[in-house]
């Protein structure tokens, strides 16, 4: 049985709001230690909305390096300094830029987000199209860490046109991301605050919770034993049972990246304001790194903004119109409105903001050294993707995909590649890089697409 | 609309993904002018919409084995597919915990829960809500918090267990059965009682506070609040008679209370269930009438209206203060209150129905809203109350909810109406006509200029294929009718460039063509159609039943009958009581 890494919640208010380094806590042993396994490969997927300025239609190409082939850090700092991806120049040798990736089954604000991590056919009316299969993060977790679910996060407002649409579990059930870093942290953190407390008391707390857990599980099993359940009801109860079944005490923690709990508490309750958006995204990325470092998750997703993200970023000292308006170049969601002056450059600046988000993640991952050698970044493959390819056309063709991390050497990095085809290949590559294989040991080449095996992107496989 | 076209937007409720829902969020996402599908789809046939429009609900059933449609007296109906485990929404969780623990107010702990996206027509569709690992831990933390608070506060514990046996074993057993029956919303089984008793008995050892009863209470209460029997409204009845399952009295009580109160059954309703009084439609109707007389029901209806009319969007209504000082920041709350006041007055004070809501030549206004309608406002001293009072409006310019300031200014940019979004709202939310999703590559509307009207620029952009299929016949005419009301909510006969406003047009509903000129003309015609009344009751059903309308004949028939009653001036209060007394509500499919 895999070790459950999500401890119970501890309210850490009253801790003084200090930047909290996690103490080692050995009051308990886990109920079962993980058996020896192949090297762990981690994967974080970050999704931007509203497209990018990458030269489609009449847009200038402000996104990618000028040249295909090996990524040149010198060029990123020099001739390509203004390009979006050049924000990542510090990681030039660890990046993979992928061009000409098309969504096969769905696109636009509703279907595009779903396509990013599933590559699967969708059904249901807009704007609530759902895939018929899980997303890559859930699939990887189900194969590599059974019982340890992905960390599913969100940044920004909810109650929009469409909110969560990135991560999906069995059968394409929507997984909802928490958009409050303080809540996420409290859920992730173990009993650090009680590290100095009486171990006997900790044992009682753990036993109480296990006792309650056993009863709740029995109640669920009673319901699942009924013959009259529909498949949909069974799936929902199964999901509930899975979350209950795998709860166990995680009383051991390891030193992880510093989490600024004071900052998280400061935005608690205001985590969806435009002014706090950048800070919240960074906090969520910090939490992903924390979860990886402390083995509380092996895969994670962060959806930045609702599916037609209306964040009003401050650029050049001035709060700008909603991001979605900018992507449409006019002062509404596309119905009518005055043109937005300099919309393309504003969109480009927002692209760069998202590039800096991704860099923040890479900074965190590269700062964590693994006991087995190398950094967390080296033992991961991380994706930055957009839910649509461009502004007004809202196309699902040539959607920008950026990878970072070699997945323990599985991938060749430092490459700018044009590899026309369906984006399912990116997901096949990521999933295989994370260690998932078919029953016969061959790579996963058919994720999401039931009609044809799309294969991997061979140009980047080592 | 052809059924094949409709069917692509409908799935059975029991499958993942809800059925057809209002277009509002699709519109907000910025579909500009062109909304038609490129290939199939928009046939342009009006009045052949989803549920019974064009019919009066009379006549024989549509196929052998169907029940006949009753045109008077109780509605005859059959249940449609629905989940057996609707999960409590976060708001329902708050209300239920408040009532279960007899707290003075909601605890507010769901603010720590994962914020959930809207996945259905209304946010109270428990059938699409799940419990994943994060939420399970949220529930655990909240349960422990509440159990600790209640068990260790003698006054709170006493209200939950006012009279118990004195012997420890009997006391524990009585508490478990009494509290458990309220938490599970039904009597516990013997096996469940034994299970919870065994847990209770561990309390003294695991807490060791010296108060064994409180220790046991804290432990089992935490378990009760995490049990699926609390978190879901479990419907486990399985006795099939004539293809239907008669829900137990307690299951009916739960449906009734969550539909009307968004919370667990109150003591009176639970007593009625215990006494077997909810096994008949008459018994259910009696309880429904009692509940409808409670003041708290107005909150439920307000929630329904806020969601149906997208009134949360009113918070974004704000105009340039130099252009419209009365429409500055914060006006949204006033405009929402205006709409809610009209609804409350029509439904509860006057006891009237949908037609009055749509056609009322009056509204309710505080001083700011009154000035928006060009009426004098009283001078108020600082701190003086500014209530919403009834004001009469020009009946040639205003009629009901659809000409109120909130609706009109919400679908506008500056002083320019967004006639497409106004039209889409009426198509989808007032008439329930399905619209396909928009295509990609929708061009923006040209800028407003002095030499053309708002209407003309929309007509120009949408006149060609494939846009015209939906716009010309379905969306645009409804938006044109409101062109007399500019983006600031003010009446106009000329646009800012001096060109005359043309708010005339033609349409077809219930298979009957008609012409109109201006919003009142259109609204009065709409208010007399089967389509509009069927649409309203469809939304009522979705909200009261906590599920999406399906494409099953059962729902078609239910909507047709309820819609007929609405059209014949049945009050909304009476309609609600009828809808929760039907077989569709108190029975289920196996």
Tab-separated table of N, CA, C and O in Angstrom, chain A residues 4 6-7 9 11 107-108 125-128 130-131 149 158-161 163-164 171 176 183 186-187 204 208-209 212 215-216 219 222 226 228-230 232-233 236-237 239-240 243-244 247 308 324 328 332-336 393, chain B residues 14 16-18 21 25-26 28-30 32 83-85 87 111-112 114-115 117-119 126-127 129-134 136-138 140-141 144 195-196 199 205-207 223 226-228 232 236 413 437 440-441 444-445 457:
chain	number	residue	atom	x	y	z
A	4	UNK	N	0.288	7.240	2.216
A	4	UNK	CA	-0.504	8.406	1.964
A	4	UNK	C	0.229	9.620	2.445
A	4	UNK	O	0.772	9.650	3.537
A	6	UNK	N	-1.003	12.912	2.325
A	6	UNK	CA	-1.805	14.055	2.752
A	6	UNK	C	-2.172	13.881	4.212
A	6	UNK	O	-2.965	13.049	4.565
A	7	UNK	N	-1.555	14.674	5.033
A	7	UNK	CA	-1.903	14.604	6.448
A	7	UNK	C	-3.213	15.288	6.709
A	7	UNK	O	-3.854	15.817	5.835
A	9	UNK	N	-5.568	18.165	8.524
A	9	UNK	CA	-5.449	19.615	8.581
A	9	UNK	C	-5.016	20.062	9.951
A	9	UNK	O	-5.383	19.502	10.945
A	11	UNK	N	-4.754	23.781	11.845
A	11	UNK	CA	-4.893	25.226	11.731
A	11	UNK	C	-3.671	25.847	12.390
A	11	UNK	O	-3.465	25.705	13.589
A	107	UNK	N	-11.924	22.341	-28.789
A	107	UNK	CA	-11.138	23.569	-28.739
A	107	UNK	C	-12.011	24.683	-28.176
A	107	UNK	O	-13.098	24.444	-27.654
A	108	UNK	N	-11.527	25.900	-28.260
A	108	UNK	CA	-12.207	27.097	-27.771
A	108	UNK	C	-12.196	27.105	-26.252
A	108	UNK	O	-11.596	26.238	-25.612
A	125	UNK	N	-23.154	19.459	-23.745
A	125	UNK	CA	-23.265	20.774	-24.370
A	125	UNK	C	-22.278	21.766	-23.792
A	125	UNK	O	-21.843	21.630	-22.647
A	126	UNK	N	-21.954	22.739	-24.633
A	126	UNK	CA	-21.092	23.811	-24.198
A	126	UNK	C	-21.858	24.675	-23.191
A	126	UNK	O	-23.051	24.871	-23.370
A	127	UNK	N	-21.284	25.267	-22.185
A	127	UNK	CA	-19.847	25.284	-21.891
A	127	UNK	C	-19.436	24.279	-20.819
A	127	UNK	O	-18.640	24.588	-19.970
A	128	UNK	N	-20.001	23.113	-20.842
A	128	UNK	CA	-19.653	22.113	-19.819
A	128	UNK	C	-19.233	20.807	-20.468
A	128	UNK	O	-19.496	19.744	-19.944
A	130	UNK	N	-17.361	17.612	-21.317
A	130	UNK	CA	-16.547	16.757	-20.452
A	130	UNK	C	-15.884	15.683	-21.302
A	130	UNK	O	-16.465	15.210	-22.280
A	131	UNK	N	-14.681	15.252	-20.913
A	131	UNK	CA	-14.023	14.195	-21.686
A	131	UNK	C	-14.579	12.843	-21.284
A	131	UNK	O	-15.275	12.718	-20.274
A	149	UNK	N	-3.577	10.753	-4.861
A	149	UNK	CA	-4.172	11.492	-5.953
A	149	UNK	C	-3.287	12.669	-6.369
A	149	UNK	O	-2.427	13.118	-5.622
A	158	UNK	N	-13.834	32.055	-9.276
A	158	UNK	CA	-14.747	31.019	-9.753
A	158	UNK	C	-16.109	31.682	-9.953
A	158	UNK	O	-16.320	32.817	-9.568
A	159	UNK	N	-17.016	30.877	-10.545
A	159	UNK	CA	-18.294	31.474	-10.884
A	159	UNK	C	-18.219	32.231	-12.195
A	159	UNK	O	-18.999	33.144	-12.452
A	160	UNK	N	-17.277	31.814	-13.043
A	160	UNK	CA	-17.092	32.480	-14.340
A	160	UNK	C	-17.781	31.664	-15.441
A	160	UNK	O	-18.513	30.722	-15.170
A	161	UNK	N	-17.512	31.993	-16.653
A	161	UNK	CA	-18.064	31.266	-17.810
A	161	UNK	C	-17.862	29.766	-17.630
A	161	UNK	O	-18.777	28.970	-17.791
A	163	UNK	N	-15.182	27.365	-15.001
A	163	UNK	CA	-14.071	27.408	-14.051
A	163	UNK	C	-13.141	26.217	-14.318
A	163	UNK	O	-12.490	26.125	-15.333
A	164	UNK	N	-13.151	25.269	-13.392
A	164	UNK	CA	-12.253	24.113	-13.510
A	164	UNK	C	-12.565	23.306	-14.767
A	164	UNK	O	-13.715	22.961	-15.024
A	171	UNK	N	-13.361	8.083	-15.938
A	171	UNK	CA	-14.559	8.356	-16.704
A	171	UNK	C	-14.751	9.798	-17.066
A	171	UNK	O	-15.795	10.201	-17.560
A	176	UNK	N	-11.927	19.256	-8.999
A	176	UNK	CA	-12.018	20.681	-8.690
A	176	UNK	C	-10.769	21.126	-7.955
A	176	UNK	O	-10.333	20.472	-7.008
A	183	UNK	N	-5.723	27.426	2.403
A	183	UNK	CA	-6.454	26.170	2.572
A	183	UNK	C	-5.639	24.994	2.060
A	183	UNK	O	-5.609	23.932	2.674
A	186	UNK	N	-2.866	24.180	4.516
A	186	UNK	CA	-3.344	23.526	5.730
A	186	UNK	C	-3.720	22.084	5.464
A	186	UNK	O	-3.563	21.206	6.318
A	187	UNK	N	-4.191	21.837	4.264
A	187	UNK	CA	-4.551	20.476	3.930
A	187	UNK	C	-3.322	19.622	3.693
A	187	UNK	O	-3.284	18.432	3.976
A	204	UNK	N	-3.367	9.240	20.104
A	204	UNK	CA	-4.821	9.214	20.331
A	204	UNK	C	-5.548	9.905	19.192
A	204	UNK	O	-6.584	9.432	18.715
A	208	UNK	N	-8.233	8.080	16.897
A	208	UNK	CA	-9.607	8.582	16.767
A	208	UNK	C	-9.975	8.690	15.299
A	208	UNK	O	-11.053	8.272	14.866
A	209	UNK	N	-9.069	9.309	14.575
A	209	UNK	CA	-9.400	9.543	13.162
A	209	UNK	C	-9.500	8.229	12.412
A	209	UNK	O	-10.361	8.077	11.536
A	212	UNK	N	-12.893	6.695	13.253
A	212	UNK	CA	-13.981	7.354	12.519
A	212	UNK	C	-13.921	6.955	11.053
A	212	UNK	O	-14.934	6.684	10.410
A	215	UNK	N	-15.456	3.655	10.347
A	215	UNK	CA	-16.920	3.685	10.364
A	215	UNK	C	-17.469	4.310	9.091
A	215	UNK	O	-18.418	3.810	8.487
A	216	UNK	N	-16.863	5.400	8.670
A	216	UNK	CA	-17.324	6.067	7.450
A	216	UNK	C	-17.163	5.138	6.250
A	216	UNK	O	-18.028	5.066	5.372
A	219	UNK	N	-19.991	2.716	6.271
A	219	UNK	CA	-21.225	3.344	5.771
A	219	UNK	C	-21.215	3.400	4.251
A	219	UNK	O	-22.225	3.147	3.587
A	222	UNK	N	-21.770	0.010	2.694
A	222	UNK	CA	-23.188	-0.358	2.740
A	222	UNK	C	-23.915	0.211	1.533
A	222	UNK	O	-24.735	-0.465	0.895
A	226	UNK	N	-25.512	-1.778	-2.636
A	226	UNK	CA	-26.870	-1.803	-3.178
A	226	UNK	C	-26.834	-2.127	-4.663
A	226	UNK	O	-25.992	-1.621	-5.399
A	228	UNK	N	-29.137	-1.371	-6.886
A	228	UNK	CA	-29.867	-0.485	-7.782
A	228	UNK	C	-29.056	0.732	-8.197
A	228	UNK	O	-29.573	1.638	-8.833
A	229	UNK	N	-27.768	0.778	-7.872
A	229	UNK	CA	-26.974	1.954	-8.187
A	229	UNK	C	-26.743	2.086	-9.687
A	229	UNK	O	-26.442	1.110	-10.364
A	230	UNK	N	-26.829	3.305	-10.177
A	230	UNK	CA	-26.418	3.558	-11.554
A	230	UNK	C	-24.894	3.623	-11.591
A	230	UNK	O	-24.229	3.769	-10.559
A	232	UNK	N	-23.094	5.982	-12.789
A	232	UNK	CA	-22.645	7.315	-12.387
A	232	UNK	C	-22.622	7.447	-10.870
A	232	UNK	O	-21.679	7.982	-10.292
A	233	UNK	N	-23.668	6.945	-10.217
A	233	UNK	CA	-23.698	7.001	-8.753
A	233	UNK	C	-22.577	6.149	-8.176
A	233	UNK	O	-21.933	6.534	-7.192
A	236	UNK	N	-19.317	7.977	-8.359
A	236	UNK	CA	-19.183	9.046	-7.366
A	236	UNK	C	-18.901	8.481	-5.989
A	236	UNK	O	-18.051	8.996	-5.253
A	237	UNK	N	-19.585	7.423	-5.633
A	237	UNK	CA	-19.340	6.826	-4.310
A	237	UNK	C	-17.959	6.175	-4.258
A	237	UNK	O	-17.295	6.198	-3.224
A	239	UNK	N	-15.347	7.204	-5.776
A	239	UNK	CA	-14.379	8.278	-5.582
A	239	UNK	C	-14.333	8.681	-4.111
A	239	UNK	O	-13.257	8.897	-3.553
A	240	UNK	N	-15.497	8.768	-3.502
A	240	UNK	CA	-15.556	9.114	-2.085
A	240	UNK	C	-14.861	8.043	-1.267
A	240	UNK	O	-14.063	8.335	-0.371
A	243	UNK	N	-11.089	8.207	-1.412
A	243	UNK	CA	-10.503	9.258	-0.590
A	243	UNK	C	-10.506	8.855	0.878
A	243	UNK	O	-9.607	9.229	1.630
A	244	UNK	N	-11.480	8.100	1.295
A	244	UNK	CA	-11.544	7.655	2.690
A	244	UNK	C	-10.566	6.505	2.935
A	244	UNK	O	-9.851	6.465	3.931
A	247	UNK	N	-6.861	7.336	3.477
A	247	UNK	CA	-6.442	8.250	4.537
A	247	UNK	C	-5.619	7.471	5.557
A	247	UNK	O	-6.006	6.452	6.043
A	308	UNK	N	-12.024	31.505	-19.596
A	308	UNK	CA	-11.797	32.730	-20.377
A	308	UNK	C	-11.326	33.805	-19.400
A	308	UNK	O	-11.930	34.851	-19.263
A	324	UNK	N	-9.297	38.538	-21.045
A	324	UNK	CA	-10.073	38.009	-22.172
A	324	UNK	C	-10.431	39.108	-23.160
A	324	UNK	O	-10.415	38.897	-24.376
A	328	UNK	N	-9.334	39.462	-27.188
A	328	UNK	CA	-10.259	39.740	-28.300
A	328	UNK	C	-9.985	41.066	-28.948
A	328	UNK	O	-10.610	41.414	-29.944
A	332	UNK	N	-14.957	44.093	-24.770
A	332	UNK	CA	-15.984	43.189	-24.272
A	332	UNK	C	-15.502	41.770	-24.517
A	332	UNK	O	-14.400	41.567	-25.026
A	333	UNK	N	-16.369	40.836	-24.234
A	333	UNK	CA	-16.036	39.445	-24.497
A	333	UNK	C	-16.220	39.068	-25.953
A	333	UNK	O	-16.217	37.891	-26.301
A	334	UNK	N	-16.363	40.031	-26.810
A	334	UNK	CA	-16.408	39.742	-28.230
A	334	UNK	C	-17.672	40.207	-28.899
A	334	UNK	O	-17.797	40.173	-30.091
A	335	UNK	N	-18.650	40.649	-28.120
A	335	UNK	CA	-19.911	41.061	-28.725
A	335	UNK	C	-19.777	42.388	-29.425
A	335	UNK	O	-20.066	42.537	-30.609
A	336	UNK	N	-19.384	43.355	-28.670
A	336	UNK	CA	-19.176	44.678	-29.253
A	336	UNK	C	-18.310	45.452	-28.279
A	336	UNK	O	-18.185	45.087	-27.123
A	393	UNK	N	-8.973	34.330	-33.197
A	393	UNK	CA	-9.446	33.112	-33.848
A	393	UNK	C	-9.789	31.985	-32.888
A	393	UNK	O	-10.567	31.110	-33.222
B	14	UNK	N	-28.602	11.055	-15.491
B	14	UNK	CA	-27.771	10.117	-14.760
B	14	UNK	C	-26.402	9.937	-15.373
B	14	UNK	O	-25.541	9.294	-14.819
B	16	UNK	N	-22.733	11.486	-16.815
B	16	UNK	CA	-21.906	12.599	-16.419
B	16	UNK	C	-22.227	13.775	-17.336
B	16	UNK	O	-22.531	13.633	-18.500
B	17	UNK	N	-22.171	14.936	-16.769
B	17	UNK	CA	-22.470	16.113	-17.578
B	17	UNK	C	-23.948	16.402	-17.565
B	17	UNK	O	-24.767	15.523	-17.817
B	18	UNK	N	-24.284	17.576	-17.247
B	18	UNK	CA	-25.712	17.906	-17.168
B	18	UNK	C	-26.336	18.097	-18.533
B	18	UNK	O	-25.652	18.134	-19.539
B	21	UNK	N	-28.552	23.779	-20.562
B	21	UNK	CA	-28.641	24.795	-19.525
B	21	UNK	C	-28.594	26.155	-20.167
B	21	UNK	O	-28.249	26.279	-21.324
B	25	UNK	N	-23.574	31.831	-19.695
B	25	UNK	CA	-22.140	31.876	-19.523
B	25	UNK	C	-21.466	31.774	-20.874
B	25	UNK	O	-20.384	32.273	-21.087
B	26	UNK	N	-22.123	31.108	-21.803
B	26	UNK	CA	-21.599	31.027	-23.148
B	26	UNK	C	-21.562	32.422	-23.740
B	26	UNK	O	-20.595	32.829	-24.368
B	28	UNK	N	-21.448	35.299	-22.086
B	28	UNK	CA	-20.461	36.119	-21.406
B	28	UNK	C	-19.075	35.782	-21.925
B	28	UNK	O	-18.177	36.612	-21.939
B	29	UNK	N	-18.869	34.550	-22.342
B	29	UNK	CA	-17.553	34.150	-22.810
B	29	UNK	C	-17.209	34.796	-24.114
B	29	UNK	O	-16.112	34.637	-24.594
B	30	UNK	N	-18.149	35.490	-24.695
B	30	UNK	CA	-17.719	36.318	-25.792
B	30	UNK	C	-17.890	35.713	-27.089
B	30	UNK	O	-17.014	35.641	-27.898
B	32	UNK	N	-19.486	36.852	-29.989
B	32	UNK	CA	-19.961	38.119	-30.459
B	32	UNK	C	-21.193	37.949	-31.292
B	32	UNK	O	-22.223	37.475	-30.868
B	83	UNK	N	-30.182	10.927	-9.640
B	83	UNK	CA	-29.232	10.229	-8.788
B	83	UNK	C	-29.884	9.817	-7.479
B	83	UNK	O	-30.824	10.461	-7.004
B	84	UNK	N	-29.397	8.762	-6.905
B	84	UNK	CA	-29.845	8.354	-5.575
B	84	UNK	C	-29.016	9.009	-4.482
B	84	UNK	O	-29.295	8.845	-3.292
B	85	UNK	N	-27.986	9.752	-4.883
B	85	UNK	CA	-27.086	10.332	-3.871
B	85	UNK	C	-26.763	11.786	-4.186
B	85	UNK	O	-25.607	12.130	-4.446
B	87	UNK	N	-25.433	15.126	-3.426
B	87	UNK	CA	-24.598	15.589	-2.334
B	87	UNK	C	-25.047	16.960	-1.892
B	87	UNK	O	-25.493	17.773	-2.711
B	111	UNK	N	-16.324	27.996	4.102
B	111	UNK	CA	-15.403	28.910	3.418
B	111	UNK	C	-14.021	28.279	3.287
B	111	UNK	O	-13.212	28.699	2.459
B	112	UNK	N	-13.771	27.246	4.102
B	112	UNK	CA	-12.506	26.525	4.008
B	112	UNK	C	-12.588	25.391	2.987
B	112	UNK	O	-11.572	24.779	2.665
B	114	UNK	N	-13.099	23.467	-0.619
B	114	UNK	CA	-12.721	23.763	-1.992
B	114	UNK	C	-13.890	24.452	-2.695
B	114	UNK	O	-15.011	23.949	-2.653
B	115	UNK	N	-13.617	25.593	-3.312
B	115	UNK	CA	-14.666	26.304	-4.042
B	115	UNK	C	-15.035	25.498	-5.273
B	115	UNK	O	-14.168	25.058	-6.023
B	117	UNK	N	-16.958	24.731	-8.960
B	117	UNK	CA	-17.465	25.432	-10.142
B	117	UNK	C	-18.927	25.113	-10.358
B	117	UNK	O	-19.423	24.087	-9.888
B	118	UNK	N	-19.618	25.978	-11.080
B	118	UNK	CA	-20.991	25.711	-11.453
B	118	UNK	C	-20.983	24.618	-12.506
B	118	UNK	O	-20.339	24.745	-13.533
B	119	UNK	N	-21.701	23.526	-12.238
B	119	UNK	CA	-21.667	22.418	-13.178
B	119	UNK	C	-23.044	22.098	-13.749
B	119	UNK	O	-23.219	21.085	-14.408
B	126	UNK	N	-27.319	18.408	-6.773
B	126	UNK	CA	-26.408	17.576	-5.996
B	126	UNK	C	-25.923	16.355	-6.743
B	126	UNK	O	-24.971	15.705	-6.311
B	127	UNK	N	-26.563	16.034	-7.857
B	127	UNK	CA	-26.186	14.846	-8.580
B	127	UNK	C	-24.862	14.951	-9.314
B	127	UNK	O	-24.294	13.948	-9.722
B	129	UNK	N	-22.267	16.689	-7.930
B	129	UNK	CA	-21.264	17.047	-6.928
B	129	UNK	C	-20.621	15.783	-6.365
B	129	UNK	O	-21.296	14.787	-6.118
B	130	UNK	N	-19.326	15.821	-6.165
B	130	UNK	CA	-18.589	14.654	-5.718
B	130	UNK	C	-17.803	14.971	-4.451
B	130	UNK	O	-17.711	16.130	-4.028
B	131	UNK	N	-17.234	13.939	-3.871
B	131	UNK	CA	-16.337	14.096	-2.726
B	131	UNK	C	-14.985	13.528	-3.116
B	131	UNK	O	-14.852	12.323	-3.296
B	132	UNK	N	-14.011	14.393	-3.282
B	132	UNK	CA	-12.669	13.912	-3.575
B	132	UNK	C	-11.821	14.047	-2.320
B	132	UNK	O	-12.321	14.373	-1.241
B	133	UNK	N	-10.547	13.793	-2.485
B	133	UNK	CA	-9.687	13.711	-1.306
B	133	UNK	C	-9.636	15.046	-0.564
B	133	UNK	O	-9.675	15.087	0.668
B	134	UNK	N	-9.528	16.110	-1.333
B	134	UNK	CA	-9.456	17.417	-0.685
B	134	UNK	C	-10.718	17.709	0.106
B	134	UNK	O	-10.670	18.134	1.264
B	136	UNK	N	-12.939	15.679	1.203
B	136	UNK	CA	-13.096	14.752	2.332
B	136	UNK	C	-12.318	15.252	3.535
B	136	UNK	O	-12.788	15.196	4.673
B	137	UNK	N	-11.150	15.750	3.302
B	137	UNK	CA	-10.353	16.276	4.418
B	137	UNK	C	-10.969	17.564	4.954
B	137	UNK	O	-10.883	17.843	6.153
B	138	UNK	N	-11.557	18.345	4.059
B	138	UNK	CA	-12.255	19.542	4.530
B	138	UNK	C	-13.409	19.152	5.448
B	138	UNK	O	-13.626	19.760	6.492
B	140	UNK	N	-13.677	16.465	7.144
B	140	UNK	CA	-13.136	15.921	8.392
B	140	UNK	C	-12.779	17.040	9.358
B	140	UNK	O	-13.137	16.993	10.540
B	141	UNK	N	-12.072	18.028	8.849
B	141	UNK	CA	-11.656	19.127	9.715
B	141	UNK	C	-12.862	19.853	10.284
B	141	UNK	O	-12.908	20.187	11.474
B	144	UNK	N	-14.667	17.671	12.953
B	144	UNK	CA	-13.957	17.635	14.228
B	144	UNK	C	-14.121	18.954	14.968
B	144	UNK	O	-14.296	18.986	16.194
B	195	UNK	N	-23.001	-0.052	15.244
B	195	UNK	CA	-21.713	0.438	14.747
B	195	UNK	C	-21.326	1.737	15.464
B	195	UNK	O	-20.190	1.921	15.894
B	196	UNK	N	-22.283	2.626	15.584
B	196	UNK	CA	-21.974	3.924	16.203
B	196	UNK	C	-21.839	3.787	17.716
B	196	UNK	O	-21.084	4.509	18.359
B	199	UNK	N	-18.320	2.769	18.392
B	199	UNK	CA	-17.413	3.913	18.297
B	199	UNK	C	-17.543	4.793	19.541
B	199	UNK	O	-16.546	5.244	20.109
B	205	UNK	N	-11.628	6.324	26.217
B	205	UNK	CA	-10.209	5.958	26.110
B	205	UNK	C	-9.461	6.909	25.190
B	205	UNK	O	-8.335	7.330	25.484
B	206	UNK	N	-10.100	7.272	24.111
B	206	UNK	CA	-9.389	8.063	23.105
B	206	UNK	C	-9.322	9.548	23.452
B	206	UNK	O	-8.454	10.262	22.949
B	207	UNK	N	-10.252	10.014	24.288
B	207	UNK	CA	-10.186	11.416	24.718
B	207	UNK	C	-9.673	11.529	26.152
B	207	UNK	O	-8.809	12.337	26.447
B	223	UNK	N	-18.103	11.454	13.473
B	223	UNK	CA	-18.391	10.416	12.484
B	223	UNK	C	-19.697	10.671	11.752
B	223	UNK	O	-19.787	10.500	10.534
B	226	UNK	N	-19.322	13.114	9.004
B	226	UNK	CA	-18.525	12.662	7.864
B	226	UNK	C	-19.171	11.490	7.134
B	226	UNK	O	-18.672	11.068	6.102
B	227	UNK	N	-20.253	10.984	7.676
B	227	UNK	CA	-20.893	9.813	7.066
B	227	UNK	C	-21.533	10.193	5.732
B	227	UNK	O	-22.089	11.281	5.581
B	228	UNK	N	-21.509	9.278	4.766
B	228	UNK	CA	-22.203	9.552	3.506
B	228	UNK	C	-23.701	9.713	3.707
B	228	UNK	O	-24.360	10.376	2.900
B	232	UNK	N	-24.769	13.000	1.776
B	232	UNK	CA	-25.648	12.801	0.624
B	232	UNK	C	-27.089	12.644	1.110
B	232	UNK	O	-27.326	12.147	2.195
B	236	UNK	N	-32.708	5.283	-0.792
B	236	UNK	CA	-32.425	3.849	-0.892
B	236	UNK	C	-33.671	3.012	-1.089
B	236	UNK	O	-33.584	1.802	-1.241
B	413	UNK	N	-22.952	47.965	-22.996
B	413	UNK	CA	-21.593	48.487	-22.851
B	413	UNK	C	-21.697	50.001	-22.920
B	413	UNK	O	-22.084	50.549	-23.959
B	437	UNK	N	-23.509	25.996	-29.711
B	437	UNK	CA	-22.339	26.771	-29.318
B	437	UNK	C	-21.845	27.585	-30.504
B	437	UNK	O	-22.119	27.251	-31.650
B	440	UNK	N	-15.733	29.020	-34.053
B	440	UNK	CA	-14.501	29.783	-33.868
B	440	UNK	C	-14.490	30.959	-34.836
B	440	UNK	O	-15.305	31.080	-35.726
B	441	UNK	N	-13.505	31.797	-34.671
B	441	UNK	CA	-13.229	32.865	-35.641
B	441	UNK	C	-14.411	33.805	-35.823
B	441	UNK	O	-14.735	34.202	-36.936
B	444	UNK	N	-15.475	40.601	-34.665
B	444	UNK	CA	-16.126	41.539	-33.747
B	444	UNK	C	-17.096	42.437	-34.495
B	444	UNK	O	-17.016	42.593	-35.715
B	445	UNK	N	-18.018	43.015	-33.752
B	445	UNK	CA	-18.920	43.986	-34.341
B	445	UNK	C	-18.132	45.241	-34.712
B	445	UNK	O	-17.185	45.621	-34.015
B	457	UNK	N	-25.935	47.698	-37.477
B	457	UNK	CA	-24.590	47.099	-37.491
B	457	UNK	C	-24.661	45.624	-37.126
B	457	UNK	O	-23.886	44.810	-37.643
